[in-house]
mmCIF file of C-alpha atoms in Angstrom:
data_model
loop_
_atom_site.group_PDB
_atom_site.id
_atom_site.type_symbol
_atom_site.label_atom_id
_atom_site.label_comp_id
_atom_site.label_asym_id
_atom_site.label_seq_id
_atom_site.Cartn_x
_atom_site.Cartn_y
_atom_site.Cartn_z
ATOM 1 C CA MET A 1 97.174 132.650 126.198
ATOM 2 C CA ALA A 2 99.696 135.482 126.271
ATOM 3 C CA GLU A 3 102.136 133.368 124.282
ATOM 4 C CA LEU A 4 99.523 132.693 121.616
ATOM 5 C CA ALA A 5 98.757 136.419 121.427
ATOM 6 C CA THR A 6 102.462 137.152 120.970
ATOM 7 C CA ILE A 7 102.548 134.697 118.075
ATOM 8 C CA ALA A 8 99.280 135.873 116.493
ATOM 9 C CA ARG A 9 99.816 139.637 116.548
ATOM 10 C CA PRO A 10 102.571 139.868 113.873
ATOM 11 C CA TYR A 11 100.560 137.699 111.474
ATOM 12 C CA ALA A 12 97.411 139.790 111.909
ATOM 13 C CA GLU A 13 99.362 143.018 111.480
ATOM 14 C CA ALA A 14 101.149 141.705 108.375
ATOM 15 C CA LEU A 15 97.856 140.748 106.716
ATOM 16 C CA PHE A 16 96.401 144.121 107.684
ATOM 17 C CA LYS A 17 99.336 146.042 106.186
ATOM 18 C CA ALA A 18 99.428 143.904 103.039
ATOM 19 C CA THR A 19 95.812 144.581 102.105
ATOM 20 C CA SER A 20 93.894 147.652 101.048
ATOM 21 C CA GLU A 21 91.086 149.154 103.063
ATOM 22 C CA ALA A 22 88.599 148.271 100.323
ATOM 23 C CA GLU A 23 89.311 144.536 100.408
ATOM 24 C CA GLN A 24 89.628 144.133 104.170
ATOM 25 C CA SER A 25 85.915 143.701 104.863
ATOM 26 C CA VAL A 26 85.817 140.662 102.543
ATOM 27 C CA LEU A 27 89.039 139.340 104.024
ATOM 28 C CA VAL A 28 87.671 139.577 107.581
ATOM 29 C CA GLU A 29 84.923 137.128 106.626
ATOM 30 C CA GLN A 30 87.320 134.742 104.877
ATOM 31 C CA VAL A 31 89.892 134.776 107.689
ATOM 32 C CA GLY A 32 87.065 134.312 110.197
ATOM 33 C CA ALA A 33 85.854 131.262 108.276
ATOM 34 C CA LEU A 34 89.389 129.844 108.277
ATOM 35 C CA ALA A 35 89.643 130.457 112.015
ATOM 36 C CA GLN A 36 86.417 128.591 112.626
ATOM 37 C CA ILE A 37 87.718 125.653 110.587
ATOM 38 C CA ALA A 38 91.081 125.759 112.405
ATOM 39 C CA SER A 39 89.256 125.557 115.741
ATOM 40 C CA ASP A 40 87.906 122.107 114.909
ATOM 41 C CA PRO A 41 89.575 119.505 117.171
ATOM 42 C CA GLU A 42 89.529 116.843 114.438
ATOM 43 C CA LEU A 43 91.389 119.136 112.049
ATOM 44 C CA ARG A 44 93.936 119.942 114.745
ATOM 45 C CA THR A 45 94.500 116.227 115.342
ATOM 46 C CA PHE A 46 94.906 115.713 111.590
ATOM 47 C CA ALA A 47 97.321 118.645 111.303
ATOM 48 C CA ASP A 48 99.402 117.426 114.251
ATOM 49 C CA ASN A 49 100.060 114.097 112.537
ATOM 50 C CA PRO A 50 103.724 114.134 111.419
ATOM 51 C CA ARG A 51 102.911 112.147 108.253
ATOM 52 C CA VAL A 52 100.545 114.834 106.983
ATOM 53 C CA THR A 53 102.076 117.472 104.711
ATOM 54 C CA VAL A 54 101.380 121.172 104.737
ATOM 55 C CA GLU A 55 99.798 120.836 101.281
ATOM 56 C CA GLN A 56 97.367 118.212 102.598
ATOM 57 C CA ILE A 57 96.382 120.442 105.526
ATOM 58 C CA TYR A 58 95.982 123.393 103.147
ATOM 59 C CA GLY A 59 93.765 121.285 100.870
ATOM 60 C CA VAL A 60 91.544 120.141 103.732
ATOM 61 C CA ILE A 61 91.119 123.674 105.085
ATOM 62 C CA THR A 62 90.419 125.300 101.712
ATOM 63 C CA GLY A 63 88.031 122.466 100.852
ATOM 64 C CA ALA A 64 86.157 122.979 104.089
ATOM 65 C CA ALA A 65 85.991 126.744 103.495
ATOM 66 C CA LYS A 66 83.662 126.174 100.494
ATOM 67 C CA VAL A 67 84.594 129.591 99.035
ATOM 68 C CA ALA A 68 87.415 130.686 96.794
ATOM 69 C CA LEU A 69 89.966 132.462 98.969
ATOM 70 C CA ALA A 70 91.339 135.840 97.982
ATOM 71 C CA PRO A 71 95.015 135.618 97.001
ATOM 72 C CA ALA A 72 96.066 137.522 100.134
ATOM 73 C CA VAL A 73 94.149 135.101 102.384
ATOM 74 C CA ALA A 74 95.504 132.061 100.530
ATOM 75 C CA ASN A 75 99.067 133.352 100.981
ATOM 76 C CA PHE A 76 98.320 134.153 104.602
ATOM 77 C CA LEU A 77 97.059 130.611 105.224
ATOM 78 C CA ARG A 78 100.098 129.090 103.512
ATOM 79 C CA THR A 79 102.426 131.199 105.670
ATOM 80 C CA VAL A 80 100.584 130.215 108.838
ATOM 81 C CA LEU A 81 100.779 126.532 107.920
ATOM 82 C CA ASP A 82 104.415 126.690 106.750
ATOM 83 C CA ASN A 83 105.383 128.136 110.128
ATOM 84 C CA GLY A 84 103.306 125.631 112.121
ATOM 85 C CA ARG A 85 101.010 128.278 113.611
ATOM 86 C CA LEU A 86 97.605 126.729 112.940
ATOM 87 C CA ALA A 87 96.728 126.808 116.657
ATOM 88 C CA ALA A 88 97.046 130.609 116.661
ATOM 89 C CA LEU A 89 94.848 131.155 113.586
ATOM 90 C CA PRO A 90 91.613 131.875 115.524
ATOM 91 C CA LEU A 91 93.380 134.564 117.555
ATOM 92 C CA MET A 92 94.985 135.967 114.384
ATOM 93 C CA ALA A 93 91.521 136.324 112.853
ATOM 94 C CA GLU A 94 90.228 138.098 115.952
ATOM 95 C CA MET A 95 93.181 140.513 115.983
ATOM 96 C CA PHE A 96 92.827 141.175 112.245
ATOM 97 C CA GLN A 97 89.149 142.019 112.705
ATOM 98 C CA THR A 98 90.036 144.375 115.571
ATOM 99 C CA LEU A 99 92.563 146.188 113.355
ATOM 100 C CA VAL A 100 90.045 146.553 110.523
ATOM 101 C CA LEU A 101 87.357 147.853 112.874
ATOM 102 C CA ALA A 102 89.808 150.326 114.424
ATOM 103 C CA ARG A 103 90.649 151.694 110.972
ATOM 104 C CA GLN A 104 86.921 152.208 110.378
ATOM 105 C CA GLY A 105 86.527 154.006 113.719
ATOM 106 C CA VAL A 106 84.582 151.121 115.232
ATOM 107 C CA ALA A 107 85.391 149.239 118.413
ATOM 108 C CA GLU A 108 84.040 145.955 119.662
ATOM 109 C CA ALA A 109 81.977 146.064 122.835
ATOM 110 C CA ARG A 110 81.507 142.754 124.632
ATOM 111 C CA VAL A 111 78.286 142.931 126.621
ATOM 112 C CA HIS A 112 78.064 140.268 129.311
ATOM 113 C CA SER A 113 74.551 139.898 130.690
ATOM 114 C CA ALA A 114 73.108 137.626 133.347
ATOM 115 C CA TYR A 115 70.148 136.906 131.067
ATOM 116 C CA PRO A 116 69.493 137.020 127.303
ATOM 117 C CA ILE A 117 68.752 140.580 126.204
ATOM 118 C CA SER A 118 66.878 141.913 123.183
ATOM 119 C CA ASP A 119 68.318 144.046 120.403
ATOM 120 C CA ALA A 120 66.425 147.057 121.790
ATOM 121 C CA GLN A 121 68.064 146.590 125.187
ATOM 122 C CA VAL A 122 71.480 146.274 123.554
ATOM 123 C CA ALA A 123 70.830 149.545 121.703
ATOM 124 C CA GLU A 124 69.924 151.241 125.010
ATOM 125 C CA ILE A 125 73.230 150.093 126.494
ATOM 126 C CA ILE A 126 75.418 150.878 123.480
ATOM 127 C CA GLY A 127 73.976 154.332 122.682
ATOM 128 C CA PRO A 128 75.369 156.159 125.737
ATOM 129 C CA LEU A 129 78.614 154.169 125.559
ATOM 130 C CA GLU A 130 79.244 155.328 121.989
ATOM 131 C CA LYS A 131 79.034 158.919 123.218
ATOM 132 C CA ARG A 132 81.343 158.140 126.130
ATOM 133 C CA PHE A 133 83.991 156.436 123.986
ATOM 134 C CA GLY A 134 83.558 158.778 121.013
ATOM 135 C CA ARG A 135 83.302 156.024 118.416
ATOM 136 C CA LYS A 136 80.884 153.528 116.956
ATOM 137 C CA LEU A 137 80.605 150.315 118.943
ATOM 138 C CA GLU A 138 79.812 146.871 117.580
ATOM 139 C CA ALA A 139 78.107 144.852 120.322
ATOM 140 C CA LYS A 140 78.777 141.171 120.946
ATOM 141 C CA VAL A 141 76.401 139.833 123.596
ATOM 142 C CA GLU A 142 77.353 136.940 125.863
ATOM 143 C CA VAL A 143 75.218 135.436 128.614
ATOM 144 C CA ASP A 144 77.019 134.920 131.941
ATOM 145 C CA ALA A 145 74.656 133.688 134.667
ATOM 146 C CA GLY A 146 77.391 134.266 137.270
ATOM 147 C CA LEU A 147 76.715 138.010 137.105
ATOM 148 C CA ILE A 148 73.402 137.404 138.918
ATOM 149 C CA GLY A 149 71.921 140.562 137.351
ATOM 150 C CA GLY A 150 72.957 143.668 135.432
ATOM 151 C CA VAL A 151 75.600 143.900 132.711
ATOM 152 C CA ARG A 152 79.342 144.060 132.296
ATOM 153 C CA VAL A 153 80.640 145.838 129.171
ATOM 154 C CA VAL A 154 84.210 145.477 127.913
ATOM 155 C CA VAL A 155 85.486 147.900 125.252
ATOM 156 C CA GLY A 156 89.138 147.337 124.504
ATOM 157 C CA ASP A 157 90.874 147.442 127.868
ATOM 158 C CA GLU A 158 88.115 149.389 129.632
ATOM 159 C CA VAL A 159 85.466 147.634 131.711
ATOM 160 C CA LEU A 160 82.145 149.048 132.888
ATOM 161 C CA ASP A 161 80.716 146.612 135.423
ATOM 162 C CA THR A 162 77.227 147.301 136.763
ATOM 163 C CA SER A 163 76.470 143.674 137.602
ATOM 164 C CA VAL A 164 75.050 142.521 140.915
ATOM 165 C CA LYS A 165 78.103 140.326 141.372
ATOM 166 C CA ALA A 166 80.413 143.362 141.130
ATOM 167 C CA ARG A 167 78.277 145.328 143.565
ATOM 168 C CA LEU A 168 78.377 142.458 146.058
ATOM 169 C CA GLU A 169 82.168 142.242 145.689
ATOM 170 C CA ARG A 170 82.483 146.005 146.361
ATOM 171 C CA MET A 171 80.242 145.690 149.420
ATOM 172 C CA LYS A 172 82.318 142.744 150.685
ATOM 173 C CA SER A 173 85.557 144.725 150.263
ATOM 174 C CA ALA A 174 84.062 147.712 152.087
ATOM 175 C CA LEU A 175 82.879 145.571 154.968
ATOM 176 C CA LEU A 176 86.225 143.811 155.317
ATOM 177 C CA ALA A 177 88.274 147.010 155.146
#
């Protein structure tokens, strides 16, 4: 995973620097759509075939996108394909979105919950965290039954873990110390 991140980062940064702030919100959607297409195992198998040309792969991906790509995104996709980096495209899209959100003063908050939670509950969690981090947070909720109860919130490289699982782990460490 670290190797893929090392490959993806320069591409995401190049696309970010090559585009204006005004067009980046549209580009995030288009690059995200391309990433979703690139994640398809059948497409990856097709792209890995040595008899398939870059133009054929490009045609399949743009055809599956069902929207006209902005020139910057089309050039980005061609560069990714020319350099054989299709596998890293989903991570490139994620990093590009992170850069765009950071420019807007927004950070992504991954909320891991043991059970599905409502939008009102997400708002109760995110409100105090926005004050703590001093920026707007965009919540992405994921259900993780292994937490047993409570939530675990990840914002950037900071983790706030109030799950039952974390509490049990802390108790175990204290008892064994």
